[in-house]
Every structure is written in C-alpha cells, then in structure tokens.
mmCIF file of C-alpha atoms in Angstrom:
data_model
loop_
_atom_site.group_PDB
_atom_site.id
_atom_site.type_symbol
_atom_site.label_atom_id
_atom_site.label_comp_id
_atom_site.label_asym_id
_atom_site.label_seq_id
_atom_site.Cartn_x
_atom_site.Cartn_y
_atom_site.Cartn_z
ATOM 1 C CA UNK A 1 -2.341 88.678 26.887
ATOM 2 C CA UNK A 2 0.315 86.565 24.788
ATOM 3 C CA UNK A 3 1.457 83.395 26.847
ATOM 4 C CA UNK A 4 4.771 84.065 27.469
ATOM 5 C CA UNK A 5 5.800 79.963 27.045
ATOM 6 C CA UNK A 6 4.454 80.051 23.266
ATOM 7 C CA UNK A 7 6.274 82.167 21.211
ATOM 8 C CA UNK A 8 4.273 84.229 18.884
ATOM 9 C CA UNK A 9 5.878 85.055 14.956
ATOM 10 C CA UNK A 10 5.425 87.342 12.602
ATOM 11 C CA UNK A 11 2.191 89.485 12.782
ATOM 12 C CA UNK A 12 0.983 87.443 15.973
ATOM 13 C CA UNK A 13 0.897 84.370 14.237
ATOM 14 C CA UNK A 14 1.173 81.466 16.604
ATOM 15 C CA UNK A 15 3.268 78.443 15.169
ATOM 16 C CA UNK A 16 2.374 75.848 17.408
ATOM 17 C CA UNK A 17 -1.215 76.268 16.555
ATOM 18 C CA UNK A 18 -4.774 77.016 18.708
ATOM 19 C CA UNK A 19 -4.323 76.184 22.114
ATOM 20 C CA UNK A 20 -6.526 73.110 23.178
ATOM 21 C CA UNK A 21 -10.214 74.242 24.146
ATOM 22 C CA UNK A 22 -9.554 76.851 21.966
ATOM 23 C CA UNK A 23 -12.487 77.442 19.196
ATOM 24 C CA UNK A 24 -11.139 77.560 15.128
ATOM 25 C CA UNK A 25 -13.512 79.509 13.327
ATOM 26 C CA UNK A 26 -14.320 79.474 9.266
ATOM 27 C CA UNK A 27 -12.337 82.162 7.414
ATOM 28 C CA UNK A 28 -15.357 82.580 5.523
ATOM 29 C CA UNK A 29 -13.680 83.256 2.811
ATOM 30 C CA UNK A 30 -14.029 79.553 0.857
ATOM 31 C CA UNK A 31 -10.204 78.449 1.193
ATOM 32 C CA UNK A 32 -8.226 75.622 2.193
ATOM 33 C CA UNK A 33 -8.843 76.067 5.832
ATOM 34 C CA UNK A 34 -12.902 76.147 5.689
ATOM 35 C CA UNK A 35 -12.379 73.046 3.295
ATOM 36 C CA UNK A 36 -10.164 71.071 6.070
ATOM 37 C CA UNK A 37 -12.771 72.149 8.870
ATOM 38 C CA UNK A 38 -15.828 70.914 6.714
ATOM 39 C CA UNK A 39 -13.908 67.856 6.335
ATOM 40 C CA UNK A 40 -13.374 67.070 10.128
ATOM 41 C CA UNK A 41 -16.599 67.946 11.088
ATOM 42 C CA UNK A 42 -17.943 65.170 8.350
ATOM 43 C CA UNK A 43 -15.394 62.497 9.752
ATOM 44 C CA UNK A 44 -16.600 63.651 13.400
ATOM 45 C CA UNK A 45 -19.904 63.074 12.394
ATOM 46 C CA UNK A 46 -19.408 59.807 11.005
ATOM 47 C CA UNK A 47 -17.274 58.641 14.494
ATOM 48 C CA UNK A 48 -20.095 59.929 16.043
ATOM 49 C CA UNK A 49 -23.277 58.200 15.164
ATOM 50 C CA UNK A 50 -21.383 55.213 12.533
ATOM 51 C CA UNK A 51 -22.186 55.182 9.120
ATOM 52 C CA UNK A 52 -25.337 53.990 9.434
ATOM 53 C CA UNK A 53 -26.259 55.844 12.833
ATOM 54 C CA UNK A 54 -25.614 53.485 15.027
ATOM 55 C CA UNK A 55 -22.687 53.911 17.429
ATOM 56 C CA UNK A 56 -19.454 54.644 16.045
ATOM 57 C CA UNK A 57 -16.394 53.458 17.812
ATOM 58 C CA UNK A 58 -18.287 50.912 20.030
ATOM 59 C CA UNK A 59 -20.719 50.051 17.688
ATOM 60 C CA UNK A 60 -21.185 46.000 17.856
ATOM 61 C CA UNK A 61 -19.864 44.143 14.603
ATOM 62 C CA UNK A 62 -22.683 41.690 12.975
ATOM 63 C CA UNK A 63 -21.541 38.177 14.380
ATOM 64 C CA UNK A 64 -21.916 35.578 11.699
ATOM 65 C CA UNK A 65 -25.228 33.992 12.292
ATOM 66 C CA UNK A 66 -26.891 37.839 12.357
ATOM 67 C CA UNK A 67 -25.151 38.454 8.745
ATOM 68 C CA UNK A 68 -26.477 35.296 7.922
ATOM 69 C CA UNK A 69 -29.649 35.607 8.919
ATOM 70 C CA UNK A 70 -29.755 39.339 7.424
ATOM 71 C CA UNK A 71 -28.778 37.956 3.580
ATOM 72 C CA UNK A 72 -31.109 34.898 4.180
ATOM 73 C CA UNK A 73 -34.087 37.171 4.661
ATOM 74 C CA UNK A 74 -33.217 39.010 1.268
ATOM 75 C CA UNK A 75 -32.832 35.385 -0.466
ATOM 76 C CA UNK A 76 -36.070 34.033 -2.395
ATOM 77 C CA UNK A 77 -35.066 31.039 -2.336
ATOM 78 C CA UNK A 78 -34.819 30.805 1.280
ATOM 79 C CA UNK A 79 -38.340 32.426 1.724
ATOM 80 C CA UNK A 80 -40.168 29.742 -0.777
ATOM 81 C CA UNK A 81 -38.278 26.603 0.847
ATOM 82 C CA UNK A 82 -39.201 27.721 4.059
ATOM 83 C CA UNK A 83 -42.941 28.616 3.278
ATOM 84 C CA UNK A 84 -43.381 25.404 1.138
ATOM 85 C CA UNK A 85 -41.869 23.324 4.648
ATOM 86 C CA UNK A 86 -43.910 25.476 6.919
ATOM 87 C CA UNK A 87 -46.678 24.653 4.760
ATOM 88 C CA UNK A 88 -45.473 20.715 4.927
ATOM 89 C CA UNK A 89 -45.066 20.753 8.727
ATOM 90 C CA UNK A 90 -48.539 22.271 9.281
ATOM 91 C CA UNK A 91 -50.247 19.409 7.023
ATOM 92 C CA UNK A 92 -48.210 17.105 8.840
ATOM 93 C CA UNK A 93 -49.583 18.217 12.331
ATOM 94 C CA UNK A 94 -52.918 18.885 11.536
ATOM 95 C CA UNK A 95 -53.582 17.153 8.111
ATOM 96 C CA UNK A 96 -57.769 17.442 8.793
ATOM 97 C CA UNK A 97 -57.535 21.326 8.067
ATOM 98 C CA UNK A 98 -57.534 20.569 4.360
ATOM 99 C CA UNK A 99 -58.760 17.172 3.674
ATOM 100 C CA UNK A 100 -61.645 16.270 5.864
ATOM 101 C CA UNK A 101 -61.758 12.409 4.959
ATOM 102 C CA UNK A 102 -60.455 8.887 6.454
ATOM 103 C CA UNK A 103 -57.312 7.515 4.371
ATOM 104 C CA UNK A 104 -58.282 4.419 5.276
ATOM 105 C CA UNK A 105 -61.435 4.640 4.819
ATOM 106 C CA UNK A 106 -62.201 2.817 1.469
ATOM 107 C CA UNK A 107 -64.857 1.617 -1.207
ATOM 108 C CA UNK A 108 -63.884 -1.232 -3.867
ATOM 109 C CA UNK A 109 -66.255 0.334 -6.006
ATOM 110 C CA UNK A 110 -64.638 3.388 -6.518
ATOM 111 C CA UNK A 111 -61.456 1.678 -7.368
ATOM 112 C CA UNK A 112 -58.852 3.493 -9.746
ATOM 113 C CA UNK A 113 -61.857 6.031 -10.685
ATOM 114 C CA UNK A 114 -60.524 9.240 -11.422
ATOM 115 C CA UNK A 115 -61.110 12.702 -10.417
ATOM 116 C CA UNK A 116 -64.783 13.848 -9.238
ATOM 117 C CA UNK A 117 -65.980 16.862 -7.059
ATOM 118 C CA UNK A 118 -64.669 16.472 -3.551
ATOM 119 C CA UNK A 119 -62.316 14.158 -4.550
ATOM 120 C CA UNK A 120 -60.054 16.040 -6.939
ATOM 121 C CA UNK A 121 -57.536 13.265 -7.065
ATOM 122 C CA UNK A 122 -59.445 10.737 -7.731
ATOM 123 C CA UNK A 123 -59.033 6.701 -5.815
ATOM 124 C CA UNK A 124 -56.574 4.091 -6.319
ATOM 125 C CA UNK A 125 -57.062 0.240 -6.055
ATOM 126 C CA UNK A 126 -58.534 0.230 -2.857
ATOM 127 C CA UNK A 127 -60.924 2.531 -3.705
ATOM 128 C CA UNK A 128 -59.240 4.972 -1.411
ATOM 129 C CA UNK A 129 -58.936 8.680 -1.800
ATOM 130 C CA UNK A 130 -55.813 9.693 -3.502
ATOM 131 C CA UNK A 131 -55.955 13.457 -2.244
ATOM 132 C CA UNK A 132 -56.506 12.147 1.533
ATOM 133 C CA UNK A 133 -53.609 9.567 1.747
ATOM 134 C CA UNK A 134 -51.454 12.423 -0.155
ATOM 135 C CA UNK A 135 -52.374 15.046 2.847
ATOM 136 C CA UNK A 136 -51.811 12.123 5.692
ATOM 137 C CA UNK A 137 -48.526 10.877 4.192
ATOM 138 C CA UNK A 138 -46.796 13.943 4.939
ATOM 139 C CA UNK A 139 -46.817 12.997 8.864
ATOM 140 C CA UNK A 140 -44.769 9.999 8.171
ATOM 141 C CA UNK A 141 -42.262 11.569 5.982
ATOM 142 C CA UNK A 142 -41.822 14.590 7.870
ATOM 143 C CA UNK A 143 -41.643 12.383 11.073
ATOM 144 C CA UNK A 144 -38.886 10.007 9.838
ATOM 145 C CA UNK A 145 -36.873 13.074 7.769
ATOM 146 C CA UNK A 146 -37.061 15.068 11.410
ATOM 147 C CA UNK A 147 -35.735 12.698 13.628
ATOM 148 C CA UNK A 148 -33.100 10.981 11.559
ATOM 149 C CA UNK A 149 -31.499 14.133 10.758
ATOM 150 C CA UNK A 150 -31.856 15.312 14.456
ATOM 151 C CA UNK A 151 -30.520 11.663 16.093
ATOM 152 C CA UNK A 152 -28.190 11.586 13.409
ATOM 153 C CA UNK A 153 -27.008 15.320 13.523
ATOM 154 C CA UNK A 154 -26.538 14.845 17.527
ATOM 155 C CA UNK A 155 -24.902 11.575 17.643
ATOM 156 C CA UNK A 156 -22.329 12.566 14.334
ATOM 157 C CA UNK A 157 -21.762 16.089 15.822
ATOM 158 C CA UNK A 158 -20.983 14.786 19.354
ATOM 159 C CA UNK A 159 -18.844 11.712 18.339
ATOM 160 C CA UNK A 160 -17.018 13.895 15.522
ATOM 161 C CA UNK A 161 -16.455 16.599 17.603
ATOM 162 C CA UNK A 162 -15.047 14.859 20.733
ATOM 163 C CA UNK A 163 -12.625 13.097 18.433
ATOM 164 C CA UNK A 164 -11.690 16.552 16.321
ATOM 165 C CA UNK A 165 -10.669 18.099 19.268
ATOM 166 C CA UNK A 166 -9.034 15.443 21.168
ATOM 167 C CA UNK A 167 -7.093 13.623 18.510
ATOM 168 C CA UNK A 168 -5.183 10.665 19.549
ATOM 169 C CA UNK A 169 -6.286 6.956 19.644
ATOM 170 C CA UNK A 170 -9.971 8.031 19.713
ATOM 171 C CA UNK A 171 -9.967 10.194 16.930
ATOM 172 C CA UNK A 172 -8.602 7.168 14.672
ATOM 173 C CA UNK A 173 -10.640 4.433 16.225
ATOM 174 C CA UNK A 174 -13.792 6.649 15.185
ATOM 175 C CA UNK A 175 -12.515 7.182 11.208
ATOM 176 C CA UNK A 176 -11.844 3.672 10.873
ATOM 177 C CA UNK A 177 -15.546 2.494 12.161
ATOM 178 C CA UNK A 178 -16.676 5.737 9.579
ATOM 179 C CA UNK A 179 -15.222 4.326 6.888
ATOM 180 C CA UNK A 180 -16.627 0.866 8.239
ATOM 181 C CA UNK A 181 -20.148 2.361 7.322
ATOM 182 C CA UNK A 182 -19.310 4.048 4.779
ATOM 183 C CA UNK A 183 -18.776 0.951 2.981
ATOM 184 C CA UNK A 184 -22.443 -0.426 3.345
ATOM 185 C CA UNK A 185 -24.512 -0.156 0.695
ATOM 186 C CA UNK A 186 -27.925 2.019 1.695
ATOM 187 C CA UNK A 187 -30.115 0.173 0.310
ATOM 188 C CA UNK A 188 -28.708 -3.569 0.585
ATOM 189 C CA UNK A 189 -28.224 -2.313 4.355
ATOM 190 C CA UNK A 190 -31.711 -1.350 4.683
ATOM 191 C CA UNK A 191 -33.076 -4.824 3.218
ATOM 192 C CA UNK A 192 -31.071 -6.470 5.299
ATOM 193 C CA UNK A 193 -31.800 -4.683 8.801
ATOM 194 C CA UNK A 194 -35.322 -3.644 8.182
ATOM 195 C CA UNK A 195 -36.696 -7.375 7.071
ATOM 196 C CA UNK A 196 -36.571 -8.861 10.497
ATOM 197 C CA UNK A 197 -38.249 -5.714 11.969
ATOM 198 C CA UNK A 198 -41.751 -6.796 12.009
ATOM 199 C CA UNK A 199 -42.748 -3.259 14.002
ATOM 200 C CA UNK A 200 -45.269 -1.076 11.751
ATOM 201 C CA UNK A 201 -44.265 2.368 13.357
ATOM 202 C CA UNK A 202 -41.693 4.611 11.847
ATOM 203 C CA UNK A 203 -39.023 4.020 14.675
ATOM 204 C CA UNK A 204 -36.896 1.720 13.096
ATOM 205 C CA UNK A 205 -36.751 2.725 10.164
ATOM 206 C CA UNK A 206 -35.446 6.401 11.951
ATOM 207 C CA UNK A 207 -33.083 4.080 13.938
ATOM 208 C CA UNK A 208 -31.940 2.442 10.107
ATOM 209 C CA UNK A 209 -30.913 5.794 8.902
ATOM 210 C CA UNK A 210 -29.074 7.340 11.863
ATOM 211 C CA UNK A 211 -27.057 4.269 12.107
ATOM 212 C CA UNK A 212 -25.857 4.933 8.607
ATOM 213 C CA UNK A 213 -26.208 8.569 8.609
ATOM 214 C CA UNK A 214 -23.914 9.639 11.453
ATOM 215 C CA UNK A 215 -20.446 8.717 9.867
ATOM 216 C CA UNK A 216 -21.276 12.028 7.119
ATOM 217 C CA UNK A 217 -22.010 14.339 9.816
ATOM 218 C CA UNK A 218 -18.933 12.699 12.279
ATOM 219 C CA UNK A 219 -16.708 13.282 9.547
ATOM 220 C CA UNK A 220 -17.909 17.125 8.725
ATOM 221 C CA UNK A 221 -18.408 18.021 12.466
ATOM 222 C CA UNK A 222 -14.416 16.760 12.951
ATOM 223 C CA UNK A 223 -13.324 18.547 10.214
ATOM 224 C CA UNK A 224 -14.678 21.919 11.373
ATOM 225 C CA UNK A 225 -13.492 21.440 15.230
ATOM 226 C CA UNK A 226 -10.253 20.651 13.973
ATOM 227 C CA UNK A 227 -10.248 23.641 12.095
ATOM 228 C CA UNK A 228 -11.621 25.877 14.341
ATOM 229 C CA UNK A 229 -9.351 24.528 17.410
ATOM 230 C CA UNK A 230 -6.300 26.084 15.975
ATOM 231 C CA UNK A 231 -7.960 29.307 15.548
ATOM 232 C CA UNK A 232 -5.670 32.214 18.059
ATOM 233 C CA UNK A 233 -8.468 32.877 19.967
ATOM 234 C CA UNK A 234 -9.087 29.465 20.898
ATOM 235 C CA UNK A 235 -5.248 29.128 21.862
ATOM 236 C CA UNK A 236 -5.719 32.285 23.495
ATOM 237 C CA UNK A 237 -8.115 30.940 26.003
ATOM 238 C CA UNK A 238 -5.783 28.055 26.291
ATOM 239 C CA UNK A 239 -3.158 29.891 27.508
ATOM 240 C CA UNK A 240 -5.242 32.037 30.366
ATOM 241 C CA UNK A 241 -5.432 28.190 31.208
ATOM 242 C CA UNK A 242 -9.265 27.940 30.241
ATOM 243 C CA UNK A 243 -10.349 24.193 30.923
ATOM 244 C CA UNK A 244 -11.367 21.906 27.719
ATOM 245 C CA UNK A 245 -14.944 22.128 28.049
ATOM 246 C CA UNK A 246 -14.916 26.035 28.604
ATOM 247 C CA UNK A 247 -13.172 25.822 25.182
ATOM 248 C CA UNK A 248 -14.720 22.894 23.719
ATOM 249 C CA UNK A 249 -18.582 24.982 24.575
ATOM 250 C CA UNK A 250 -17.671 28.716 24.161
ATOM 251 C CA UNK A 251 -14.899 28.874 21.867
ATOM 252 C CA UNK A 252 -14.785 26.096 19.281
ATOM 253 C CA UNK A 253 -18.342 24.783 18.944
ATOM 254 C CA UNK A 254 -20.064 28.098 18.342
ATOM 255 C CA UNK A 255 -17.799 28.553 15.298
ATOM 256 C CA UNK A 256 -17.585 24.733 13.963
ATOM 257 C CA UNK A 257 -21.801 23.974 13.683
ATOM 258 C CA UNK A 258 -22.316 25.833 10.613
ATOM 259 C CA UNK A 259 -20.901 23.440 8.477
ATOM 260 C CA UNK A 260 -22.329 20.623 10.379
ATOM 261 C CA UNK A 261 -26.354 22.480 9.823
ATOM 262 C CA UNK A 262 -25.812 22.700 6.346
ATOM 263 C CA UNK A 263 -24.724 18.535 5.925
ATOM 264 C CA UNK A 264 -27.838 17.746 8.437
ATOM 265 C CA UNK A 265 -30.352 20.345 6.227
ATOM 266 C CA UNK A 266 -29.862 19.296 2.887
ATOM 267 C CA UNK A 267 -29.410 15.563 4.298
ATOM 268 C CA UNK A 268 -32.788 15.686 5.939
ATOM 269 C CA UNK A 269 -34.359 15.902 2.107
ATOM 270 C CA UNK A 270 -32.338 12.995 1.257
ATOM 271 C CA UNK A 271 -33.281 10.627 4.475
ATOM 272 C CA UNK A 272 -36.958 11.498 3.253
ATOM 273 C CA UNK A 273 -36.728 10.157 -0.167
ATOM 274 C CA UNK A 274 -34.313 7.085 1.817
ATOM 275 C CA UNK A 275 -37.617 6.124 3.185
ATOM 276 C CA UNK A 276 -39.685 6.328 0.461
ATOM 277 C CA UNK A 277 -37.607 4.081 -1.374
ATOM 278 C CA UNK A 278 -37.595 1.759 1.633
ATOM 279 C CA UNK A 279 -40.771 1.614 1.435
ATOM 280 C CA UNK A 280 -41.405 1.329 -2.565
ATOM 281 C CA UNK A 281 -38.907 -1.886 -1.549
ATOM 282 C CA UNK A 282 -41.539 -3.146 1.254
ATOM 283 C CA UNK A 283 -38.961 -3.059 4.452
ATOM 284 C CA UNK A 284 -40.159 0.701 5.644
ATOM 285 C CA UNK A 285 -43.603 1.657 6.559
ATOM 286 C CA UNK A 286 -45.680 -0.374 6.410
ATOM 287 C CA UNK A 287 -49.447 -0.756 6.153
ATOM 288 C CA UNK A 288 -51.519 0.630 7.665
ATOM 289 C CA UNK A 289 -49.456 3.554 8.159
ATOM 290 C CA UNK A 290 -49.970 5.924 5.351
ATOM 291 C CA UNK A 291 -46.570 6.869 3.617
ATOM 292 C CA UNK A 292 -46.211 8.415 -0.075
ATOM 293 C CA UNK A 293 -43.727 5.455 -0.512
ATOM 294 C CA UNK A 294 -46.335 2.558 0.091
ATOM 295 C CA UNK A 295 -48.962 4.488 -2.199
ATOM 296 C CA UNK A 296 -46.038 4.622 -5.098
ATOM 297 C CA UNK A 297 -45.398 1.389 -4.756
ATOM 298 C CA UNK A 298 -49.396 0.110 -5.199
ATOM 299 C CA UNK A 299 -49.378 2.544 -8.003
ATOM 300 C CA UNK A 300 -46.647 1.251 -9.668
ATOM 301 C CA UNK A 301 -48.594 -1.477 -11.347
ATOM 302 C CA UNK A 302 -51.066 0.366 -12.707
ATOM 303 C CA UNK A 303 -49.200 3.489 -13.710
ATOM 304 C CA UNK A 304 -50.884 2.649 -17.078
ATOM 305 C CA UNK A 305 -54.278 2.151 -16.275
ATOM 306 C CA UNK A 306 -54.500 4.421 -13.531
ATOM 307 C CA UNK A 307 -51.494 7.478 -13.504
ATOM 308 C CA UNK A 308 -53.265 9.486 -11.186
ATOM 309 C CA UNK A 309 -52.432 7.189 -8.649
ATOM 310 C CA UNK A 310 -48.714 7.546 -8.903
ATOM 311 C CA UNK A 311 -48.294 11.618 -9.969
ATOM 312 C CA UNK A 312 -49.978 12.626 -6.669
ATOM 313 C CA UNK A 313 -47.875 10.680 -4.293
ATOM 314 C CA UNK A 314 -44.897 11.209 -6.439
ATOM 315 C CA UNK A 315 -45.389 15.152 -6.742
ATOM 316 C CA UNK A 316 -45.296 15.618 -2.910
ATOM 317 C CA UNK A 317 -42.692 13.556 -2.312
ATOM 318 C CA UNK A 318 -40.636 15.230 -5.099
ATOM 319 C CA UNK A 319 -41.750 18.981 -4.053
ATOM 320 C CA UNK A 320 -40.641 17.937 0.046
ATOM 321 C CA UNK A 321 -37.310 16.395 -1.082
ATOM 322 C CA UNK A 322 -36.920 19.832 -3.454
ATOM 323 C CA UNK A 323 -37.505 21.991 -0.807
ATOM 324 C CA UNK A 324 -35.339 20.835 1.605
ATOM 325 C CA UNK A 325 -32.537 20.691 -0.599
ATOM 326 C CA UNK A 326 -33.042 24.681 -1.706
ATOM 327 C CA UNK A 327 -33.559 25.085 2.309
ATOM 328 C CA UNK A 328 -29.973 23.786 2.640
ATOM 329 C CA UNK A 329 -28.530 25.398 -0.466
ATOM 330 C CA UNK A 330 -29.641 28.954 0.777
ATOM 331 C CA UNK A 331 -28.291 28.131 4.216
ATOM 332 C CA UNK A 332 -24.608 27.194 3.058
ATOM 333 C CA UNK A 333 -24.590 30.530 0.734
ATOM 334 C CA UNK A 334 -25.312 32.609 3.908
ATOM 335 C CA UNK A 335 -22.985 30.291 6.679
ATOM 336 C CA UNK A 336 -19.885 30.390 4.002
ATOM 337 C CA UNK A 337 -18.255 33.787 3.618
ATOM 338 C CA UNK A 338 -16.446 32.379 0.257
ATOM 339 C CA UNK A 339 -19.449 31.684 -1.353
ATOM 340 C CA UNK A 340 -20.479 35.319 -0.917
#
C-alpha cells in the first residue's frame, strides 16, 4: 500500500525517491540510471577495501620513516652503500675470515716485493703483508668513524635541541661557543691537541673529533626543533597543558631527527678520512695499531719504487669514505619530501 505521508505523482512515481532499506534495481536497459548504479557500486568498493585493499576510511597513512624506508628499498644506491658497509663492518669484526695472516707479523726480506700467490698485494718496507694490514685497518677506521659520529651526534643533538626549544640566554650562550669552534682550524686543532696525547688507542683521537664535530650537528639539530616547535600540533599539545618533556619526547623530537641523521651519516665518512689524515700527519694512530692512514703515510716515500704499497691502503680508505657519503645521500632523498 502507498504511504500515505509520501505523496506519489504521476503514474506512481515517487518524487522523494526509494525509501531507505529499500533495494534500486538495474533497468537493464543500459541507461543513465544502470550507469550511476555501476558507478556507486565502484566508489563503494573502493571505500570498502582502499585502493590498494587495505582498509578504506580507517586505513593507517604511511608515517614518514615507513615512506622512507619504502623508496629507500627501491634505491640502488642505498642497497650498494649499505652492502659495501655491511661488508666493511663484518671485516672490521672478524677481519681473520678473509685474510688468515698476522699484520704485524713481518720479514725484512720480503720488503717492498710485490704481488705473489697468497699474498696478492704484495709487502711494504717492513716486509709486511699489504693485503693483511688492508683487511685489519678497517677495525680502526670503522671504530673511530662509529663513535665520533655517535658521541658527536648525541652530544650536538642534545645540546642543540635543549637550546632550539628553550630559546633564551641558553640558546645564545650555545651559538656563540659554536661559532667559537667553528673557528678552529681541523687540522691545526688536531696537531695541536693530539701531540701531547702519548696514548696509542683510538680514544682520543674519537674524543678530538667530537669536540669539534658537535657544533655542525648542535646547529642542525636547533634548527629543526625550532622548526618543528611551532608546528599546530605541537601548540596543540601545549594548550591541553602537556608538560615540556611530553612535548619535547613525543611531539617535537620524533619529527626534528631526520635532518640531524642525515648531517651525522654523511659526516661519519668524513670523520673517517679526518683520521686518516691525522694519522698521514703522525698525531692519530699510532703504531702498532694498524690504520690505512699510518700505512699511507710509510708508503708515501716510496710511492715510486713501490705503488702497491700506497693504492691498497688508499683504495679502501677511498671506497669506505665513498660509501658512506652515497649512504647519506640516499638517506636525505628519502627523509626530505622536497627532494622527492
């Protein structure tokens, strides 16, 4: 029976349209109408399952280290920096899984010969083996590279980000000092602090470079928290009368690191190659730890006689400095959306 509350017109067409519950079924007949209901069925669909079958509506968005991480694994030049430092880290750990000698194990009569079988590098002055002190000097390198990037990233991060957020007297007390070391020459700095260390380990020459390596990451890491600190969902929190560490831990740091990985990735190439040329200079490692930069700077004497002694050495250092830099490249393509 008609409802009598919905008025029916001409020819018992109902104006107002089905009434809810109420099934619309295809004309069949290829018009408009079966058009508009294939239409809404699609855009159900979609609202449904999401456009990729997930969930629609609630579906979770990517946050920005997952995107990251999904166009890092479709970079290739993320995939050979890594495997080339994977490979450098193992060798570094466990060096006797591909060269099975003694680096300092030596024979003067042997000295500056070149390649032969089992030695494929050949010996330098000493009479040591050129392809063993290349394996072991990746320990040292990696070693000093690791932990002056990760003392340096904490300390500049911490001190950077304290000051970013809190501003005031603090915030310019830390620039000035910044700028303070910023005005030391690396190297003059390094001859200068490392000459009265008479300690052979690689301590302080790690302790050298994150005194002069925080002030970069300080000034980064400040920069981002003072960027991310007026964001509206950090002032947002402020104003449901969150506390400054709930902020400072939840809010703001999770969204200012990024910038502050990238610095401390590709910087962790460059603090390698910092203590190779400390020790070309004489004021890094020192004997008898073995460290590409003391073997480059016994081969630099004979680079003419000898060559072999110098490319080795040299090679690794350059292909671990190389590495790390295209490590940090890849990373600020995937943490920068502007970039993309």
């Amino acid at each position: 029976m008609p409802d009598p509350e919905r008025p029916e017109g001409p020819g018992g067409y109902d104006p107002v349209g089905p009434r809810p519950r109420e099934a619309v079924s295809p004309t069949g007949l290829g018009g408009p109408m079966d058009l508009a209901l294939e239409q809404a069925e699609s855009v159900e669909g979609i609202e449904k399952t999401g456009p990729r079958g997930g969930t629609g509506p609630g579906r979770k968005p990517r946050s920005l280290w997952s995107d990251a991480w999904h166009q890092l694994r479709r970079n290739p030049v993320f995939i050979i920096s890594s495997l080339m430092i994977l490979f450098l880290v193992i060798i570094s750990i466990w060096p006797q899984l591909i060269a099975s000698g003694d680096p300092l194990q030596c024979d003067l009569s042997k000295s500056q010969q070149g390649s032969s079988p089992g030695h494929p590098f050949g010996y330098d002055t000493q009479g040591c083996d050129v392809y063993t002190r290349t394996v072991y000097g990746a320990r040292a390198s990696i070693t000093v590279g690791v932990c002056a990037t990760l003392g340096a990233a904490l300390l500049g991060s911490l001190l950077g980000g304290l000051a970013g957020f809190f501003g005031g007297w603090g915030d310019a007390l830390l620039s000035r000092v910044a700028d303070i070391f910023f005005g030391i020459p690396v190297v003059l700095g390094g001859l200068v602090f490392l000459s009265v260390v008479t300690s052979t380990t690689v301590w302080p020459v790690v302790g050298f470079i994150v005194l002069l390596g925080w002030p970069q990451i300080a000034r980064i890491g400040r920069g981002s928290v003072i960027t991310a600190k007026q964001n509206d969902y950090v002032q947002a929190a402020r104003a449901l009368g969150a506390g400054n560490g709930r902020m400072m831990l939840r809010h703001v740091a999770p969204n200012a690191v990024a910038p502050v990985i990238v610095v401390a990735t590709i910087a962790l190439g460059t603090y390698i190659a910092l203590e190779a040329t400390l020790s070309f200079l004489g004021v890094g490692l020192r004997p008898p730890t073995v460290s590409w930069g003391i073997d480059i700077s016994n081969a630099a004497s004979q680079i003419r006689n000898a060559p072999h002694m110098l490319l080795w050495p040299a090679g690794a250092l350059s292909l671990t400095v190389l590495a790390f830099i295209m490590l940090g490249d890849a990373v600020r393509d995937a943490l920068d959306p502007k970039l993309r």
